[in-house]
Tab-separated table of C-alpha atoms in Angstrom:
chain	number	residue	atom	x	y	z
A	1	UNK	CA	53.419	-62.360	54.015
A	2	UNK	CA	53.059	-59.664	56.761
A	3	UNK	CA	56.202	-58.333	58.472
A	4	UNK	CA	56.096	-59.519	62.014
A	5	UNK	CA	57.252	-56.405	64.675
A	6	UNK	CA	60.425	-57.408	65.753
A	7	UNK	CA	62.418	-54.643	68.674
A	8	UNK	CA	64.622	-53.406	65.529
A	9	UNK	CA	61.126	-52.159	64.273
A	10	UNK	CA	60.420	-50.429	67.661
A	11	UNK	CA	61.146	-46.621	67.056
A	12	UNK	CA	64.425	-45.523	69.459
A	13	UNK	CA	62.677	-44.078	73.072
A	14	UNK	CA	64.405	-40.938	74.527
A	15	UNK	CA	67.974	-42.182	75.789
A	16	UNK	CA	68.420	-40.022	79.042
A	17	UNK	CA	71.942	-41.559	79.076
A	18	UNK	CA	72.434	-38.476	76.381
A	19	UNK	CA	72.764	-35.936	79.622
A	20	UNK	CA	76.166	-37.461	80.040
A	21	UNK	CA	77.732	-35.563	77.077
A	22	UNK	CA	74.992	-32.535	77.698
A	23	UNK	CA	76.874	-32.303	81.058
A	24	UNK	CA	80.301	-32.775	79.510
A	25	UNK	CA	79.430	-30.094	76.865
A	26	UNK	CA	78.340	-27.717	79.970
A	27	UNK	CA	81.631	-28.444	81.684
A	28	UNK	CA	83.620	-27.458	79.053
A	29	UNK	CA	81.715	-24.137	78.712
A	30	UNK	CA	82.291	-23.718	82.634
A	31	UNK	CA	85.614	-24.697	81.929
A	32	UNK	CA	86.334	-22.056	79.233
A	33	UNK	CA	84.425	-19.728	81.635
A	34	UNK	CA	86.241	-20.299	84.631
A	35	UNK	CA	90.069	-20.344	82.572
A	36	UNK	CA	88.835	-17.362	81.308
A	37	UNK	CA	89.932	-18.172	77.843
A	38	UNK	CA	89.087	-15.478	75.450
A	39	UNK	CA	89.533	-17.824	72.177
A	40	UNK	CA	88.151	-20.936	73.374
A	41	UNK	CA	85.165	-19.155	74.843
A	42	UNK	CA	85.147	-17.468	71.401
A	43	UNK	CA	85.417	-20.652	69.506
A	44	UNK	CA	82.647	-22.372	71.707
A	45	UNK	CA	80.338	-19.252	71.027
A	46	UNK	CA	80.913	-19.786	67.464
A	47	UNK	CA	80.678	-23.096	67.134
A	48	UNK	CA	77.637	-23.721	69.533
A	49	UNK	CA	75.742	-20.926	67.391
A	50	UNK	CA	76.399	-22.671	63.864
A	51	UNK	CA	75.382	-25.510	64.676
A	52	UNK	CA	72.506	-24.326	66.418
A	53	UNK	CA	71.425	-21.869	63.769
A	54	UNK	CA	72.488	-24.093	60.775
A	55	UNK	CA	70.051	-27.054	62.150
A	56	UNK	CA	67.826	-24.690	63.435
A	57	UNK	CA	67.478	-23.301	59.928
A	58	UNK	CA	67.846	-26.772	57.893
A	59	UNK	CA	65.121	-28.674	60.199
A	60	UNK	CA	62.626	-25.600	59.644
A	61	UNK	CA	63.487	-24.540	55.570
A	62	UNK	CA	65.182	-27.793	54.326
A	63	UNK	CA	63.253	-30.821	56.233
A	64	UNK	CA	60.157	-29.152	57.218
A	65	UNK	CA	58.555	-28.358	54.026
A	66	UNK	CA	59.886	-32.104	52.557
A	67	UNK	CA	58.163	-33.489	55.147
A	68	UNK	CA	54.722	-31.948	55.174
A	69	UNK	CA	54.675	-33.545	51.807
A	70	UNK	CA	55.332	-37.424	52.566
A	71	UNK	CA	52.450	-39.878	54.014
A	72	UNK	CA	51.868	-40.010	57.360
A	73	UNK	CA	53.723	-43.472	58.417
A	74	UNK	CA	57.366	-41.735	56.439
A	75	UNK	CA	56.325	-38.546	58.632
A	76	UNK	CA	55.877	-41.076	61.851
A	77	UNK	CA	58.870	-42.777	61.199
A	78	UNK	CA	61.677	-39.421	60.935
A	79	UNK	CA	59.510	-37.624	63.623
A	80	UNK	CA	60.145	-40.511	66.269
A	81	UNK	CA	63.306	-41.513	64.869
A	82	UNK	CA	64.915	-37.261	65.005
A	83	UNK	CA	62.655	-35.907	68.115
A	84	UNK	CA	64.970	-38.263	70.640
A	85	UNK	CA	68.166	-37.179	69.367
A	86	UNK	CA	67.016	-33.024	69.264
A	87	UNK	CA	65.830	-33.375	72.093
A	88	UNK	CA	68.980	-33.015	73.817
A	89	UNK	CA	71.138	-31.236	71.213
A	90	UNK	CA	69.333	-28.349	70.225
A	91	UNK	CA	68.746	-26.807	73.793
A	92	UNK	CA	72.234	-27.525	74.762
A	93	UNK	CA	73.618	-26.087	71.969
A	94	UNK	CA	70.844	-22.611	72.601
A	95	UNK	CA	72.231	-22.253	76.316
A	96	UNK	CA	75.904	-22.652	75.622
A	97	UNK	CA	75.221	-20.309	72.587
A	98	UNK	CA	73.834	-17.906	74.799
A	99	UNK	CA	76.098	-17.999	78.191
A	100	UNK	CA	79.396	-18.462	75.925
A	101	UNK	CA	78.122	-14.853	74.249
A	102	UNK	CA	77.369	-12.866	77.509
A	103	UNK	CA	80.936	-14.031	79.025
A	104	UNK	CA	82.273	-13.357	75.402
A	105	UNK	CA	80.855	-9.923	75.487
A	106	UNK	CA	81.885	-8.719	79.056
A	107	UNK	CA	85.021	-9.909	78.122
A	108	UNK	CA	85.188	-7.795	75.286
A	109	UNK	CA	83.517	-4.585	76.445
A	110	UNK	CA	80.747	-5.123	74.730
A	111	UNK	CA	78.303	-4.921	77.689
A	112	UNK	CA	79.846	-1.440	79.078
A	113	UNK	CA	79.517	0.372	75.189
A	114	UNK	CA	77.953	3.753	74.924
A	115	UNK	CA	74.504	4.235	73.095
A	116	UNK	CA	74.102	3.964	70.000
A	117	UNK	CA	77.123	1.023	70.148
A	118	UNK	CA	74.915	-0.660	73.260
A	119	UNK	CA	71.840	-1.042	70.825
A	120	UNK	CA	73.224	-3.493	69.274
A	121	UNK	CA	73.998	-5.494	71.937
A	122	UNK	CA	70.696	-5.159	73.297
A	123	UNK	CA	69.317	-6.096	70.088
A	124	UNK	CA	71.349	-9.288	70.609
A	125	UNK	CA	69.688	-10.112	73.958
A	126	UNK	CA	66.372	-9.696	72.975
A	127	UNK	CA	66.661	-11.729	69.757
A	128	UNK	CA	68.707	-14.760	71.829
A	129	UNK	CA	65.711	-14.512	74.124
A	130	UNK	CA	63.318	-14.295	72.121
A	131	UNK	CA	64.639	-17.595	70.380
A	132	UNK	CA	65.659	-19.406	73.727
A	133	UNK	CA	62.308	-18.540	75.788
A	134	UNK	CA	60.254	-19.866	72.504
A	135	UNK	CA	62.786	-22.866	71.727
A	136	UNK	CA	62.231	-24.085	75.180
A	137	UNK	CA	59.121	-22.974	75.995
A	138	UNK	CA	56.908	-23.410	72.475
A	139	UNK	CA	59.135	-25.622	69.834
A	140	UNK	CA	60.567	-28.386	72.458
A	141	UNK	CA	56.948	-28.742	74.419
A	142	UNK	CA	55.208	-29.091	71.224
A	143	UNK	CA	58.272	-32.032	69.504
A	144	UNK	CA	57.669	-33.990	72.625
A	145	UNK	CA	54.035	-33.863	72.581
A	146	UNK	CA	54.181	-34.910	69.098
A	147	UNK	CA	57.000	-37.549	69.956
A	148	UNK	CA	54.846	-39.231	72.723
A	149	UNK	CA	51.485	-38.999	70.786
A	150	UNK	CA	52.821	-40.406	67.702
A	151	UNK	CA	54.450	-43.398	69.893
A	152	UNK	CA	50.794	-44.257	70.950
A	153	UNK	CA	49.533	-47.327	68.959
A	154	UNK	CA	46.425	-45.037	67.825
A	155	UNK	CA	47.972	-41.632	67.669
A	156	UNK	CA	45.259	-38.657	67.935
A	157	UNK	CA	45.627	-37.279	64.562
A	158	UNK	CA	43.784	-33.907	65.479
A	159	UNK	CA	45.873	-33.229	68.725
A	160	UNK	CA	49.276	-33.663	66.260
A	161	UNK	CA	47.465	-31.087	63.715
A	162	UNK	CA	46.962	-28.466	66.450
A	163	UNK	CA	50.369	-28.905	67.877
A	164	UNK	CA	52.226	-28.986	64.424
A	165	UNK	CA	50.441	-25.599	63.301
A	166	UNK	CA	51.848	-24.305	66.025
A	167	UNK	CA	55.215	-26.060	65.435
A	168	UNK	CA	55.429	-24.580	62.090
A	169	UNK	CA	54.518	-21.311	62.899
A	170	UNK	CA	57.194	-21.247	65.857
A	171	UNK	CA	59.869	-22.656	63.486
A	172	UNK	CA	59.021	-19.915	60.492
A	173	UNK	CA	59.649	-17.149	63.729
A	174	UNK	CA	62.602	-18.994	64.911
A	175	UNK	CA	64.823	-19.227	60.990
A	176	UNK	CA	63.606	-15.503	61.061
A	177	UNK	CA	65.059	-14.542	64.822
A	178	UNK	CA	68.278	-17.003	63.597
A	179	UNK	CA	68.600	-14.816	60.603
A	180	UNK	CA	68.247	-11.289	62.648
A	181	UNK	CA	70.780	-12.881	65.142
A	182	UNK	CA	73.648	-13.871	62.211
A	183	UNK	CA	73.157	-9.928	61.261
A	184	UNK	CA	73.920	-8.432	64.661
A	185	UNK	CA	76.610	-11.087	65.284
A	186	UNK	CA	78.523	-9.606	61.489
A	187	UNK	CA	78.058	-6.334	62.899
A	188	UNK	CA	80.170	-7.694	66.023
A	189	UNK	CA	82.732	-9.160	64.307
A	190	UNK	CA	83.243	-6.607	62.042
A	191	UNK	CA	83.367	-3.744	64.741
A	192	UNK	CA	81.023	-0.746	65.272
């Protein structure tokens, strides 16, 4: 017998109630900012950049290749169940990653070092650009394409090919500009 669509079956829509905790995440980074708090702004540097990098790096080298290998509805269904929810988290966590480090490093010196010291924290600005003008700019753009196509009833299957190959280039740039960022970041915390 054929499953009648019930609302359970309907895929989750994109919950703008989720800028609530984006903003509370925010104020607690303007908080640690404004206390200036050398540990917490430390600790919400670190943590903001694991969790960035580590699902950063599992979405594109873990869940990326496992999904170009299931059918298209199992694709539809984690693709429009996931999109909603990264959405919000992934640029939050890139722009407190980023703000929490420049505060961290004036804090620290780091932005008034002599050369050859200073290259690598201009190696760190380019690579957190780099990853923040293409998360934002290439990576989320192309998701929420993807998202609202694949919500259609008839979903343009050659539009989603053209956006995911540029998806999956993007994200095989991005684990690399994660990985070049963890190396500069050990050569902080150990010291020059």
């Amino acid at each position: 017998m054929p499953h009648a669509a019930t609302a359970a079956d309907q895929p989750p829509g994109i919950d703008l109630r989720n800028l609530w905790w984006v903003a509370l995440a925010l104020a607690v980074l303007a908080g640690a900012i404004i206390a200036d708090n050398l540990w917490l702004l430390n600790f919400i540097h670190v943590m903001a950049g694991v969790l960035w990098t580590g699902i950063d790096l599992f979405l594109g080298f873990v869940l990326g290749p496992i999904m170009r290998r299931l059918p298209l509805p199992a694709r539809r269904a984690v693709v429009l169940r996931l999109m909603p929810k990264t959405l919000f988290l992934l640029p939050t966590l890139s722009v407190i990653t980023a703000t929490a480090g420049w505060f961290l490093a004036g804090q620290l010196g780091f932005l008034a070092m002599p050369w050859p010291e200073y290259g690598w924290v201009l190696a760190a600005l380019v690579i957190v650009t780099i990853l923040t003008v293409q998360g934002l700019g290439v990576l989320l753009p192309a998701n929420l394409l993807v998202y609202l196509e694949l919500r259609k009833p008839q979903p343009d299957g050659a539009r989603i090919t053209r956006l995911m190959h540029r998806y999956v280039y993007g994200v095989a740039f991005q684990g690399v500009m994660q990985v070049a960022i963890i190396v500069v970041m050990a050569r902080f915390a150990t010291g020059f």
